[in-house]
PDB file of C-alpha atoms in Angstrom:
ATOM      1  CA  MET A   1       0.000   0.000   0.000  1.00 52.00           C
ATOM      2  CA  ARG A   2       1.488   3.328  -1.003  1.00 44.00           C
ATOM      3  CA  ARG A   3      -0.976   5.949   0.211  1.00 43.00           C
ATOM      4  CA  SER A   4      -0.931   7.361   3.707  1.00 40.00           C
ATOM      5  CA  ASP A   5      -4.592   8.039   4.409  1.00 43.00           C
ATOM      6  CA  GLN A   6      -3.954   5.531   7.147  1.00 47.00           C
ATOM      7  CA  GLN A   7      -5.363   5.836  10.601  1.00 49.00           C
ATOM      8  CA  ALA A   8      -3.218   3.636  12.785  1.00 48.00           C
ATOM      9  CA  PRO A   9       0.427   2.644  12.978  1.00 48.00           C
ATOM     10  CA  PRO A  10       1.004  -0.576  14.880  1.00 48.00           C
ATOM     11  CA  ARG A  11       3.586   0.374  17.465  1.00 41.00           C
ATOM     12  CA  GLN A  12       5.813  -1.610  19.715  1.00 37.00           C
ATOM     13  CA  SER A  13       4.769  -1.182  23.338  1.00 35.00           C
ATOM     14  CA  ILE A  14       7.323   0.949  25.160  1.00 34.00           C
ATOM     15  CA  GLY A  15       7.512   1.502  28.897  1.00 35.00           C
ATOM     16  CA  TYR A  16       8.865   4.592  30.628  1.00 34.00           C
ATOM     17  CA  PRO A  17       9.782   3.760  34.215  1.00 33.00           C
ATOM     18  CA  GLY A  18      11.633   6.413  36.118  1.00 34.00           C
ATOM     19  CA  SER A  19      14.970   4.634  36.360  1.00 34.00           C
ATOM     20  CA  VAL A  20      17.193   2.424  34.291  1.00 36.00           C
ATOM     21  CA  HIS A  21      16.085  -1.186  34.156  1.00 40.00           C
ATOM     22  CA  GLU A  22      17.891  -3.155  36.840  1.00 34.00           C
ATOM     23  CA  GLY A  23      18.572  -5.956  34.383  1.00 37.00           C
ATOM     24  CA  SER A  24      20.651  -3.731  32.104  1.00 47.00           C
ATOM     25  CA  PRO A  25      23.936  -5.549  31.487  1.00 47.00           C
ATOM     26  CA  GLY A  26      26.975  -3.865  32.934  1.00 45.00           C
ATOM     27  CA  VAL A  27      25.056  -1.391  35.086  1.00 47.00           C
ATOM     28  CA  PRO A  28      25.765  -1.588  38.817  1.00 49.00           C
ATOM     29  CA  GLU A  29      22.534  -2.309  40.680  1.00 41.00           C
ATOM     30  CA  GLY A  30      20.804   0.913  41.735  1.00 44.00           C
ATOM     31  CA  GLN A  31      23.237   3.157  39.868  1.00 75.00           C
ATOM     32  CA  ASP A  32      21.457   5.309  37.311  1.00 82.00           C
ATOM     33  CA  TRP A  33      23.266   6.923  34.425  1.00 89.00           C
ATOM     34  CA  SER A  34      24.299  10.505  35.135  1.00 91.00           C
ATOM     35  CA  ARG A  35      23.171  13.339  32.867  1.00 94.00           C
ATOM     36  CA  GLU A  36      26.719  13.679  31.539  1.00 94.00           C
ATOM     37  CA  GLU A  37      26.841   9.985  30.647  1.00 94.00           C
ATOM     38  CA  VAL A  38      23.427  10.086  28.987  1.00 95.00           C
ATOM     39  CA  GLU A  39      24.353  13.193  26.998  1.00 96.00           C
ATOM     40  CA  ALA A  40      27.550  11.554  25.755  1.00 96.00           C
ATOM     41  CA  CYS A  41      25.722   8.368  24.783  1.00 96.00           C
ATOM     42  CA  VAL A  42      22.928  10.201  22.953  1.00 98.00           C
ATOM     43  CA  ALA A  43      25.403  12.396  21.077  1.00 97.00           C
ATOM     44  CA  ASP A  44      27.298   9.308  19.919  1.00 96.00           C
ATOM     45  CA  TYR A  45      24.062   7.608  18.855  1.00 98.00           C
ATOM     46  CA  LEU A  46      22.913  10.596  16.795  1.00 98.00           C
ATOM     47  CA  ARG A  47      26.310  10.816  15.073  1.00 97.00           C
ATOM     48  CA  ILE A  48      26.105   7.147  14.067  1.00 97.00           C
ATOM     49  CA  LEU A  49      22.512   7.493  12.875  1.00 98.00           C
ATOM     50  CA  THR A  50      23.426  10.492  10.726  1.00 98.00           C
ATOM     51  CA  LEU A  51      26.216   8.494   9.078  1.00 97.00           C
ATOM     52  CA  GLN A  52      23.896   5.539   8.504  1.00 96.00           C
ATOM     53  CA  LEU A  53      21.180   7.658   6.899  1.00 97.00           C
ATOM     54  CA  ASN A  54      23.751   9.324   4.642  1.00 96.00           C
ATOM     55  CA  GLY A  55      25.084   5.940   3.526  1.00 93.00           C
ATOM     56  CA  GLN A  56      28.511   6.568   5.067  1.00 94.00           C
ATOM     57  CA  ARG A  57      30.608   3.852   6.650  1.00 92.00           C
ATOM     58  CA  TYR A  58      31.246   3.772  10.370  1.00 92.00           C
ATOM     59  CA  SER A  59      32.673   1.416  12.975  1.00 92.00           C
ATOM     60  CA  LYS A  60      30.471   0.640  15.955  1.00 89.00           C
ATOM     61  CA  ALA A  61      33.499  -0.759  17.760  1.00 87.00           C
ATOM     62  CA  GLU A  62      35.469   2.466  17.324  1.00 92.00           C
ATOM     63  CA  HIS A  63      32.523   4.598  18.401  1.00 93.00           C
ATOM     64  CA  ALA A  64      32.087   2.404  21.475  1.00 90.00           C
ATOM     65  CA  ARG A  65      35.776   2.670  22.347  1.00 89.00           C
ATOM     66  CA  ARG A  66      35.690   6.463  22.256  1.00 93.00           C
ATOM     67  CA  LEU A  67      32.411   6.633  24.144  1.00 94.00           C
ATOM     68  CA  LEU A  68      33.549   4.298  26.931  1.00 93.00           C
ATOM     69  CA  ALA A  69      36.425   6.659  27.660  1.00 91.00           C
ATOM     70  CA  GLN A  70      33.840   9.322  28.596  1.00 90.00           C
ATOM     71  CA  LEU A  71      31.781   7.094  30.901  1.00 90.00           C
ATOM     72  CA  ASP A  72      32.133   6.125  34.540  1.00 80.00           C
ATOM     73  CA  GLY A  73      33.232   2.503  34.334  1.00 87.00           C
ATOM     74  CA  ARG A  74      30.415   1.340  32.079  1.00 90.00           C
ATOM     75  CA  SER A  75      30.811  -1.857  30.069  1.00 91.00           C
ATOM     76  CA  ARG A  76      30.456  -2.256  26.304  1.00 92.00           C
ATOM     77  CA  ALA A  77      27.289  -4.290  26.930  1.00 92.00           C
ATOM     78  CA  SER A  78      25.729  -1.511  29.012  1.00 91.00           C
ATOM     79  CA  VAL A  79      26.475   1.026  26.259  1.00 93.00           C
ATOM     80  CA  GLU A  80      24.827  -1.186  23.651  1.00 93.00           C
ATOM     81  CA  PHE A  81      21.818  -1.629  25.943  1.00 92.00           C
ATOM     82  CA  LYS A  82      21.583   2.146  26.324  1.00 94.00           C
ATOM     83  CA  HIS A  83      21.731   2.555  22.554  1.00 95.00           C
ATOM     84  CA  CYS A  84      18.767   0.174  22.309  1.00 95.00           C
ATOM     85  CA  ASN A  85      16.940   2.366  24.842  1.00 94.00           C
ATOM     86  CA  ILE A  86      17.674   5.390  22.655  1.00 96.00           C
ATOM     87  CA  SER A  87      16.284   3.504  19.649  1.00 96.00           C
ATOM     88  CA  ALA A  88      13.007   3.096  21.550  1.00 93.00           C
ATOM     89  CA  VAL A  89      12.830   6.859  22.135  1.00 93.00           C
ATOM     90  CA  MET A  90      13.651   7.555  18.481  1.00 94.00           C
ATOM     91  CA  VAL A  91      10.834   5.275  17.320  1.00 92.00           C
ATOM     92  CA  ALA A  92       8.447   7.023  19.730  1.00 88.00           C
ATOM     93  CA  LEU A  93       9.456  10.317  18.093  1.00 90.00           C
ATOM     94  CA  ASP A  94       8.897   8.918  14.562  1.00 91.00           C
ATOM     95  CA  TYR A  95      12.593   8.782  13.687  1.00 95.00           C
ATOM     96  CA  PRO A  96      14.487   5.869  12.160  1.00 96.00           C
ATOM     97  CA  TYR A  97      16.842   3.987  14.470  1.00 97.00           C
ATOM     98  CA  ILE A  98      20.335   2.528  14.122  1.00 96.00           C
ATOM     99  CA  GLU A  99      20.532  -0.893  12.496  1.00 93.00           C
ATOM    100  CA  GLY A 100      21.516  -3.512  15.041  1.00 92.00           C
ATOM    101  CA  TYR A 101      20.241  -1.541  18.038  1.00 94.00           C
ATOM    102  CA  LYS A 102      16.692  -2.842  18.279  1.00 93.00           C
ATOM    103  CA  PRO A 103      14.366  -0.689  20.404  1.00 93.00           C
ATOM    104  CA  ARG A 104      14.164  -1.743  24.057  1.00 90.00           C
ATOM    105  CA  GLY A 105      11.922  -0.173  26.672  1.00 79.00           C
ATOM    106  CA  ASN A 106      12.569   0.403  30.389  1.00 78.00           C
ATOM    107  CA  PHE A 107      14.730   3.527  30.467  1.00 76.00           C
ATOM    108  CA  GLN A 108      15.295   6.685  32.469  1.00 77.00           C
ATOM    109  CA  ALA A 109      12.908   9.605  32.050  1.00 85.00           C
ATOM    110  CA  LEU A 110      16.094  11.657  31.740  1.00 91.00           C
ATOM    111  CA  LEU A 111      16.785   9.922  28.437  1.00 93.00           C
ATOM    112  CA  ILE A 112      13.669  11.425  26.847  1.00 91.00           C
ATOM    113  CA  ASP A 113      14.719  14.946  27.838  1.00 92.00           C
ATOM    114  CA  VAL A 114      18.266  14.530  26.545  1.00 96.00           C
ATOM    115  CA  VAL A 115      17.218  12.984  23.234  1.00 96.00           C
ATOM    116  CA  GLU A 116      14.677  15.749  22.632  1.00 93.00           C
ATOM    117  CA  ALA A 117      17.186  18.490  23.445  1.00 94.00           C
ATOM    118  CA  GLN A 118      19.872  17.073  21.164  1.00 97.00           C
ATOM    119  CA  LEU A 119      17.468  16.433  18.296  1.00 96.00           C
ATOM    120  CA  GLN A 120      16.469  20.100  18.384  1.00 93.00           C
ATOM    121  CA  SER A 121      20.073  21.027  17.641  1.00 93.00           C
ATOM    122  CA  ALA A 122      20.860  18.306  15.077  1.00 95.00           C
ATOM    123  CA  PRO A 123      20.128  19.816  11.642  1.00 95.00           C
ATOM    124  CA  ALA A 124      22.461  17.371   9.886  1.00 97.00           C
ATOM    125  CA  LEU A 125      20.474  14.425  11.228  1.00 97.00           C
ATOM    126  CA  GLN A 126      17.156  16.013  10.300  1.00 96.00           C
ATOM    127  CA  GLU A 127      18.375  16.680   6.757  1.00 97.00           C
ATOM    128  CA  ALA A 128      19.667  13.115   6.455  1.00 97.00           C
ATOM    129  CA  ALA A 129      16.393  11.642   7.731  1.00 97.00           C
ATOM    130  CA  GLN A 130      14.342  13.829   5.396  1.00 96.00           C
ATOM    131  CA  ALA A 131      16.424  12.785   2.397  1.00 97.00           C
ATOM    132  CA  ALA A 132      16.301   9.107   3.378  1.00 97.00           C
ATOM    133  CA  VAL A 133      12.509   8.875   3.594  1.00 97.00           C
ATOM    134  CA  LEU A 134      11.956  10.739   0.309  1.00 96.00           C
ATOM    135  CA  ARG A 135      14.639   8.936  -1.733  1.00 96.00           C
ATOM    136  CA  PRO A 136      13.240   7.075  -4.761  1.00 96.00           C
ATOM    137  CA  ALA A 137      13.640   3.301  -4.766  1.00 95.00           C
ATOM    138  CA  ALA A 138      14.606   1.048  -7.652  1.00 90.00           C
ATOM    139  CA  PRO A 139      13.233  -2.497  -7.895  1.00 87.00           C
ATOM    140  CA  ALA A 140      15.334  -4.807  -5.724  1.00 89.00           C
ATOM    141  CA  MET A 141      16.853  -8.039  -6.978  1.00 87.00           C
ATOM    142  CA  LEU A 142      15.516 -11.213  -5.373  1.00 89.00           C
ATOM    143  CA  GLU A 143      18.554 -13.441  -4.944  1.00 83.00           C
ATOM    144  CA  SER A 144      17.109 -16.459  -3.131  1.00 85.00           C
ATOM    145  CA  LEU A 145      13.853 -17.498  -1.524  1.00 89.00           C
ATOM    146  CA  GLU A 146      15.549 -18.802   1.604  1.00 86.00           C
ATOM    147  CA  SER A 147      17.466 -15.674   2.593  1.00 90.00           C
ATOM    148  CA  VAL A 148      14.550 -13.246   2.424  1.00 96.00           C
ATOM    149  CA  TRP A 149      12.219 -14.773   5.045  1.00 96.00           C
ATOM    150  CA  VAL A 150      12.658 -14.120   8.758  1.00 96.00           C
ATOM    151  CA  PRO A 151      10.404 -14.884  11.742  1.00 96.00           C
ATOM    152  CA  PRO A 152       8.199 -12.041  13.005  1.00 96.00           C
ATOM    153  CA  PRO A 153       9.996 -10.063  15.732  1.00 91.00           C
ATOM    154  CA  ARG A 154       8.818 -10.406  19.285  1.00 82.00           C
ATOM    155  CA  ALA A 155       7.273  -7.200  20.590  1.00 67.00           C
ATOM    156  CA  GLN A 156       8.747  -5.844  23.805  1.00 61.00           C
ATOM    157  CA  ARG A 157       5.991  -5.514  26.339  1.00 52.00           C
ATOM    158  CA  VAL A 158       6.284  -4.056  29.796  1.00 43.00           C
ATOM    159  CA  ALA A 159       3.893  -4.057  32.701  1.00 38.00           C
ATOM    160  CA  GLU A 160       4.290  -0.394  33.596  1.00 41.00           C
ATOM    161  CA  VAL A 161       1.640   2.122  32.539  1.00 41.00           C
ATOM    162  CA  PRO A 162       3.344   5.092  30.806  1.00 48.00           C
ATOM    163  CA  PRO A 163       3.127   8.061  33.186  1.00 44.00           C
ATOM    164  CA  ALA A 164       2.501  11.677  32.325  1.00 42.00           C
ATOM    165  CA  TYR A 165       6.032  12.286  31.068  1.00 42.00           C
ATOM    166  CA  ALA A 166       5.732   9.714  28.242  1.00 50.00           C
ATOM    167  CA  PRO A 167       6.566  11.508  24.958  1.00 49.00           C
ATOM    168  CA  ARG A 168       3.263  12.675  23.509  1.00 59.00           C
ATOM    169  CA  PHE A 169       3.594  16.414  22.866  1.00 61.00           C
ATOM    170  CA  LEU A 170       7.316  16.833  22.247  1.00 67.00           C
ATOM    171  CA  ALA A 171       8.626  19.478  19.881  1.00 67.00           C
ATOM    172  CA  ALA A 172      11.273  17.046  18.627  1.00 70.00           C
ATOM    173  CA  ARG A 173       8.644  14.691  17.215  1.00 77.00           C
ATOM    174  CA  ARG A 174       8.769  14.403  13.428  1.00 83.00           C
ATOM    175  CA  ASP A 175       6.710  12.546  10.841  1.00 89.00           C
ATOM    176  CA  TYR A 176       9.527  10.747   9.036  1.00 95.00           C
ATOM    177  CA  ILE A 177       7.831   7.343   9.242  1.00 95.00           C
ATOM    178  CA  ALA A 178       4.622   8.823   7.836  1.00 94.00           C
ATOM    179  CA  GLN A 179       6.585  10.527   5.055  1.00 96.00           C
ATOM    180  CA  GLU A 180       8.226   7.244   4.112  1.00 97.00           C
ATOM    181  CA  SER A 181       4.797   5.598   3.950  1.00 96.00           C
ATOM    182  CA  ARG A 182       3.872   8.200   1.296  1.00 96.00           C
ATOM    183  CA  ASN A 183       6.956   7.383  -0.802  1.00 97.00           C
ATOM    184  CA  ARG A 184       5.162   5.910  -3.817  1.00 96.00           C
ATOM    185  CA  SER A 185       8.394   4.761  -5.450  1.00 97.00           C
ATOM    186  CA  LEU A 186       9.373   2.740  -2.383  1.00 98.00           C
ATOM    187  CA  GLY A 187       5.883   1.299  -1.977  1.00 98.00           C
ATOM    188  CA  ARG A 188       5.647   0.202  -5.594  1.00 98.00           C
ATOM    189  CA  ALA A 189       9.133  -1.328  -5.536  1.00 98.00           C
ATOM    190  CA  GLY A 190       8.183  -3.345  -2.468  1.00 98.00           C
ATOM    191  CA  GLU A 191       4.975  -4.597  -4.068  1.00 98.00           C
ATOM    192  CA  LEU A 192       6.819  -5.688  -7.217  1.00 98.00           C
ATOM    193  CA  PHE A 193       9.396  -7.465  -5.065  1.00 98.00           C
ATOM    194  CA  VAL A 194       6.661  -9.431  -3.288  1.00 98.00           C
ATOM    195  CA  ALA A 195       4.871 -10.282  -6.549  1.00 98.00           C
ATOM    196  CA  GLU A 196       8.100 -11.750  -7.919  1.00 97.00           C
ATOM    197  CA  LEU A 197       8.760 -13.538  -4.634  1.00 98.00           C
ATOM    198  CA  GLU A 198       5.331 -15.177  -4.707  1.00 98.00           C
ATOM    199  CA  ALA A 199       5.679 -16.277  -8.327  1.00 98.00           C
ATOM    200  CA  ARG A 200       9.059 -17.837  -7.619  1.00 97.00           C
ATOM    201  CA  ARG A 201       7.763 -19.495  -4.452  1.00 97.00           C
ATOM    202  CA  LEU A 202       4.974 -21.182  -6.389  1.00 98.00           C
ATOM    203  CA  HIS A 203       7.314 -22.225  -9.207  1.00 97.00           C
ATOM    204  CA  ALA A 204       9.631 -23.786  -6.628  1.00 96.00           C
ATOM    205  CA  ALA A 205       6.634 -25.628  -5.150  1.00 97.00           C
ATOM    206  CA  GLY A 206       5.853 -27.158  -8.550  1.00 98.00           C
ATOM    207  CA  GLN A 207       2.872 -24.890  -9.267  1.00 98.00           C
ATOM    208  CA  PRO A 208       3.790 -22.930 -12.434  1.00 98.00           C
ATOM    209  CA  ARG A 209       0.148 -22.306 -13.379  1.00 98.00           C
ATOM    210  CA  LEU A 210      -0.554 -20.711 -10.009  1.00 98.00           C
ATOM    211  CA  ALA A 211       2.678 -18.721 -10.355  1.00 98.00           C
ATOM    212  CA  ASP A 212       1.416 -17.285 -13.636  1.00 98.00           C
ATOM    213  CA  ARG A 213      -1.771 -16.114 -11.888  1.00 98.00           C
ATOM    214  CA  VAL A 214       0.009 -13.998  -9.268  1.00 99.00           C
ATOM    215  CA  GLU A 215      -1.295 -10.460  -9.778  1.00 99.00           C
ATOM    216  CA  HIS A 216      -0.161  -7.037  -8.616  1.00 99.00           C
ATOM    217  CA  VAL A 217      -3.754  -5.940  -8.014  1.00 98.00           C
ATOM    218  CA  ALA A 218      -2.816  -2.519  -6.619  1.00 98.00           C
ATOM    219  CA  ALA A 219      -1.628  -1.699 -10.157  1.00 97.00           C
ATOM    220  CA  THR A 220      -4.090  -3.709 -12.263  1.00 98.00           C
ATOM    221  CA  ARG A 221      -7.349  -3.169 -10.359  1.00 97.00           C
ATOM    222  CA  GLY A 222      -6.804  -0.198  -8.078  1.00 95.00           C
ATOM    223  CA  ASP A 223      -5.616   0.760  -4.647  1.00 91.00           C
ATOM    224  CA  GLY A 224      -8.805   0.286  -2.639  1.00 95.00           C
ATOM    225  CA  LEU A 225      -9.072  -3.485  -2.268  1.00 98.00           C
ATOM    226  CA  GLY A 226      -7.321  -3.576   1.091  1.00 98.00           C
ATOM    227  CA  TYR A 227      -4.423  -5.628  -0.256  1.00 99.00           C
ATOM    228  CA  ASP A 228      -1.742  -5.260  -2.943  1.00 99.00           C
ATOM    229  CA  VAL A 229      -0.867  -8.686  -4.358  1.00 99.00           C
ATOM    230  CA  LEU A 230      -3.109 -11.652  -5.157  1.00 99.00           C
ATOM    231  CA  SER A 231      -1.258 -14.932  -4.750  1.00 99.00           C
ATOM    232  CA  PHE A 232      -2.025 -18.523  -3.792  1.00 99.00           C
ATOM    233  CA  ASP A 233      -0.896 -21.214  -1.432  1.00 97.00           C
ATOM    234  CA  GLU A 234       0.402 -24.503  -2.821  1.00 96.00           C
ATOM    235  CA  GLY A 235      -3.103 -25.977  -2.701  1.00 96.00           C
ATOM    236  CA  GLY A 236      -4.593 -23.214  -4.852  1.00 97.00           C
ATOM    237  CA  LEU A 237      -6.337 -21.196  -2.122  1.00 98.00           C
ATOM    238  CA  GLU A 238      -6.106 -17.430  -2.526  1.00 98.00           C
ATOM    239  CA  ARG A 239      -3.583 -15.430  -0.535  1.00 99.00           C
ATOM    240  CA  LEU A 240      -4.423 -11.715  -0.190  1.00 99.00           C
ATOM    241  CA  ILE A 241      -1.171  -9.902   0.542  1.00 99.00           C
ATOM    242  CA  GLU A 242      -0.823  -6.373   1.875  1.00 99.00           C
ATOM    243  CA  VAL A 243       2.766  -5.144   1.486  1.00 99.00           C
ATOM    244  CA  LYS A 244       4.346  -2.678   3.920  1.00 99.00           C
ATOM    245  CA  THR A 245       7.824  -1.587   2.882  1.00 98.00           C
ATOM    246  CA  THR A 246      10.478   0.343   4.783  1.00 98.00           C
ATOM    247  CA  ALA A 247      14.128   1.086   4.170  1.00 97.00           C
ATOM    248  CA  PHE A 248      14.676   0.918   7.930  1.00 97.00           C
ATOM    249  CA  GLY A 249      14.670  -1.771  10.608  1.00 96.00           C
ATOM    250  CA  GLU A 250      12.174  -4.550  11.243  1.00 96.00           C
ATOM    251  CA  LEU A 251      10.674  -2.816  14.306  1.00 95.00           C
ATOM    252  CA  THR A 252       9.902   0.422  12.462  1.00 96.00           C
ATOM    253  CA  PRO A 253       6.164   1.162  12.952  1.00 95.00           C
ATOM    254  CA  PHE A 254       3.991   1.162   9.853  1.00 96.00           C
ATOM    255  CA  TYR A 255       0.657   2.653   8.866  1.00 96.00           C
ATOM    256  CA  VAL A 256      -2.479   0.735   7.984  1.00 97.00           C
ATOM    257  CA  SER A 257      -5.796   2.069   6.737  1.00 96.00           C
ATOM    258  CA  ARG A 258      -9.213   1.332   8.164  1.00 95.00           C
ATOM    259  CA  ASN A 259      -9.969  -0.428   4.880  1.00 97.00           C
ATOM    260  CA  GLU A 260      -6.962  -2.731   5.263  1.00 98.00           C
ATOM    261  CA  VAL A 261      -7.882  -3.594   8.844  1.00 98.00           C
ATOM    262  CA  ALA A 262     -11.461  -4.355   7.786  1.00 98.00           C
ATOM    263  CA  ARG A 263     -10.323  -6.531   4.875  1.00 98.00           C
ATOM    264  CA  SER A 264      -7.960  -8.456   7.141  1.00 99.00           C
ATOM    265  CA  GLU A 265     -10.874  -9.239   9.456  1.00 98.00           C
ATOM    266  CA  ALA A 266     -13.364 -10.100   6.704  1.00 98.00           C
ATOM    267  CA  ASP A 267     -10.891 -12.435   4.978  1.00 98.00           C
ATOM    268  CA  ALA A 268      -8.686 -13.432   7.904  1.00 98.00           C
ATOM    269  CA  PRO A 269      -8.015 -17.034   6.721  1.00 98.00           C
ATOM    270  CA  SER A 270      -6.507 -15.793   3.435  1.00 99.00           C
ATOM    271  CA  TYR A 271      -5.091 -12.406   4.497  1.00 99.00           C
ATOM    272  CA  HIS A 272      -1.353 -11.845   4.942  1.00 99.00           C
ATOM    273  CA  LEU A 273       0.548  -8.682   5.818  1.00 99.00           C
ATOM    274  CA  TYR A 274       4.117  -8.913   4.502  1.00 99.00           C
ATOM    275  CA  ARG A 275       6.418  -6.515   6.358  1.00 99.00           C
ATOM    276  CA  LEU A 276       9.355  -5.835   4.044  1.00 98.00           C
ATOM    277  CA  PHE A 277      12.261  -4.076   5.764  1.00 97.00           C
ATOM    278  CA  ASP A 278      15.847  -2.934   5.140  1.00 96.00           C
ATOM    279  CA  PHE A 279      14.712  -2.705   1.538  1.00 97.00           C
ATOM    280  CA  ARG A 280      17.540  -0.656   0.056  1.00 95.00           C
ATOM    281  CA  ASP A 281      20.398  -2.704   1.487  1.00 93.00           C
ATOM    282  CA  ARG A 282      19.267  -6.273   2.183  1.00 94.00           C
ATOM    283  CA  PRO A 283      15.537  -6.840   1.680  1.00 96.00           C
ATOM    284  CA  ARG A 284      13.927  -9.251   4.133  1.00 97.00           C
ATOM    285  CA  LEU A 285      10.377  -9.769   5.251  1.00 98.00           C
ATOM    286  CA  PHE A 286       8.135 -11.509   7.724  1.00 98.00           C
ATOM    287  CA  ASP A 287       4.510 -12.567   7.448  1.00 98.00           C
ATOM    288  CA  LEU A 288       1.690 -11.517   9.777  1.00 98.00           C
ATOM    289  CA  PRO A 289      -1.251 -13.706   8.703  1.00 98.00           C
ATOM    290  CA  GLY A 290      -4.866 -13.108   9.624  1.00 98.00           C
ATOM    291  CA  SER A 291      -6.463 -10.100  11.269  1.00 98.00           C
ATOM    292  CA  ILE A 292      -4.133  -7.118  11.605  1.00 98.00           C
ATOM    293  CA  ARG A 293      -5.844  -6.168  14.842  1.00 97.00           C
ATOM    294  CA  SER A 294      -4.950  -9.532  16.362  1.00 96.00           C
ATOM    295  CA  ARG A 295      -1.270  -9.255  15.383  1.00 95.00           C
ATOM    296  CA  CYS A 296      -0.503  -5.578  16.021  1.00 95.00           C
ATOM    297  CA  ASP A 297      -1.185  -2.850  18.558  1.00 92.00           C
ATOM    298  CA  LEU A 298      -3.198  -0.217  16.703  1.00 93.00           C
ATOM    299  CA  GLU A 299      -3.019   3.448  17.676  1.00 89.00           C
ATOM    300  CA  ALA A 300      -5.312   6.006  16.041  1.00 86.00           C
ATOM    301  CA  VAL A 301      -3.164   8.947  14.951  1.00 84.00           C
ATOM    302  CA  THR A 302      -5.320  10.758  12.370  1.00 84.00           C
ATOM    303  CA  PHE A 303      -9.036  11.535  12.188  1.00 86.00           C
ATOM    304  CA  LEU A 304     -11.231  12.757   9.340  1.00 87.00           C
ATOM    305  CA  ALA A 305     -13.150  15.755  10.687  1.00 94.00           C
ATOM    306  CA  ARG A 306     -16.407  17.238   9.435  1.00 95.00           C
ATOM    307  CA  ILE A 307     -18.176  20.285  10.818  1.00 95.00           C
ATOM    308  CA  ALA A 308     -20.660  19.102  13.454  1.00 91.00           C
TER     309      ALA A 308
END
């Protein structure tokens, strides 16, 4: 799906307790990170993210070595854990996150304040993020059927209820994820990738006639069916596939429309949402079959208003 008249991005549940999680590796029990340590860690994270979005090479090991010299006896593992915490804040603010640092909840409230402050004074990062989400995409080459499939990620859930300081009305919030969802070039490239993947899957299963019937319905019939690709399982039953494509990590939130949610519920046995991620560098995807509402946390973010 390429349009962004969507109402709800499924989001990973993120908790915001007031102190660092006691299970953080390398962190002495009861010892929170100081403001100076958090500021140094966030600054390093934003530098790496800027390089990543600009397509420039960097060494995580070298960045970690320099950062550790500024910290009070922290371990490499604790720094990586903190970077994962920062990724969770970035996702909450609708920013991309660093590859390899999957978002993890349970972090200091201080971290939100520091990330927001540094984002406000990071024009290079904002320019890089803007360019990354608007960049046109060329069709990706499908090298093998085996390497592209991954299991669905496990959502991180926490028991805590987000208190009043959870990031809801922060000036640093951007709409980069929403902008990427409106990137028609990226969306179309992802749909074509999945159509080819399905045809090759059926050929490999000894079903060439079914492979020939795979259809990119978003292009041939229109964009309002609630799915993008018509395919089949090996027994000939229809598979209605909605494709969600991102150039970023597998835990990047995505937008779905009310129509897509309704279609997934009406045709749950045959409905599949393919989440295609890291599309520009190494395309991979996972399958969320059945009702979207049963597989994702849905958050209403946009309303259509009429004068009452």
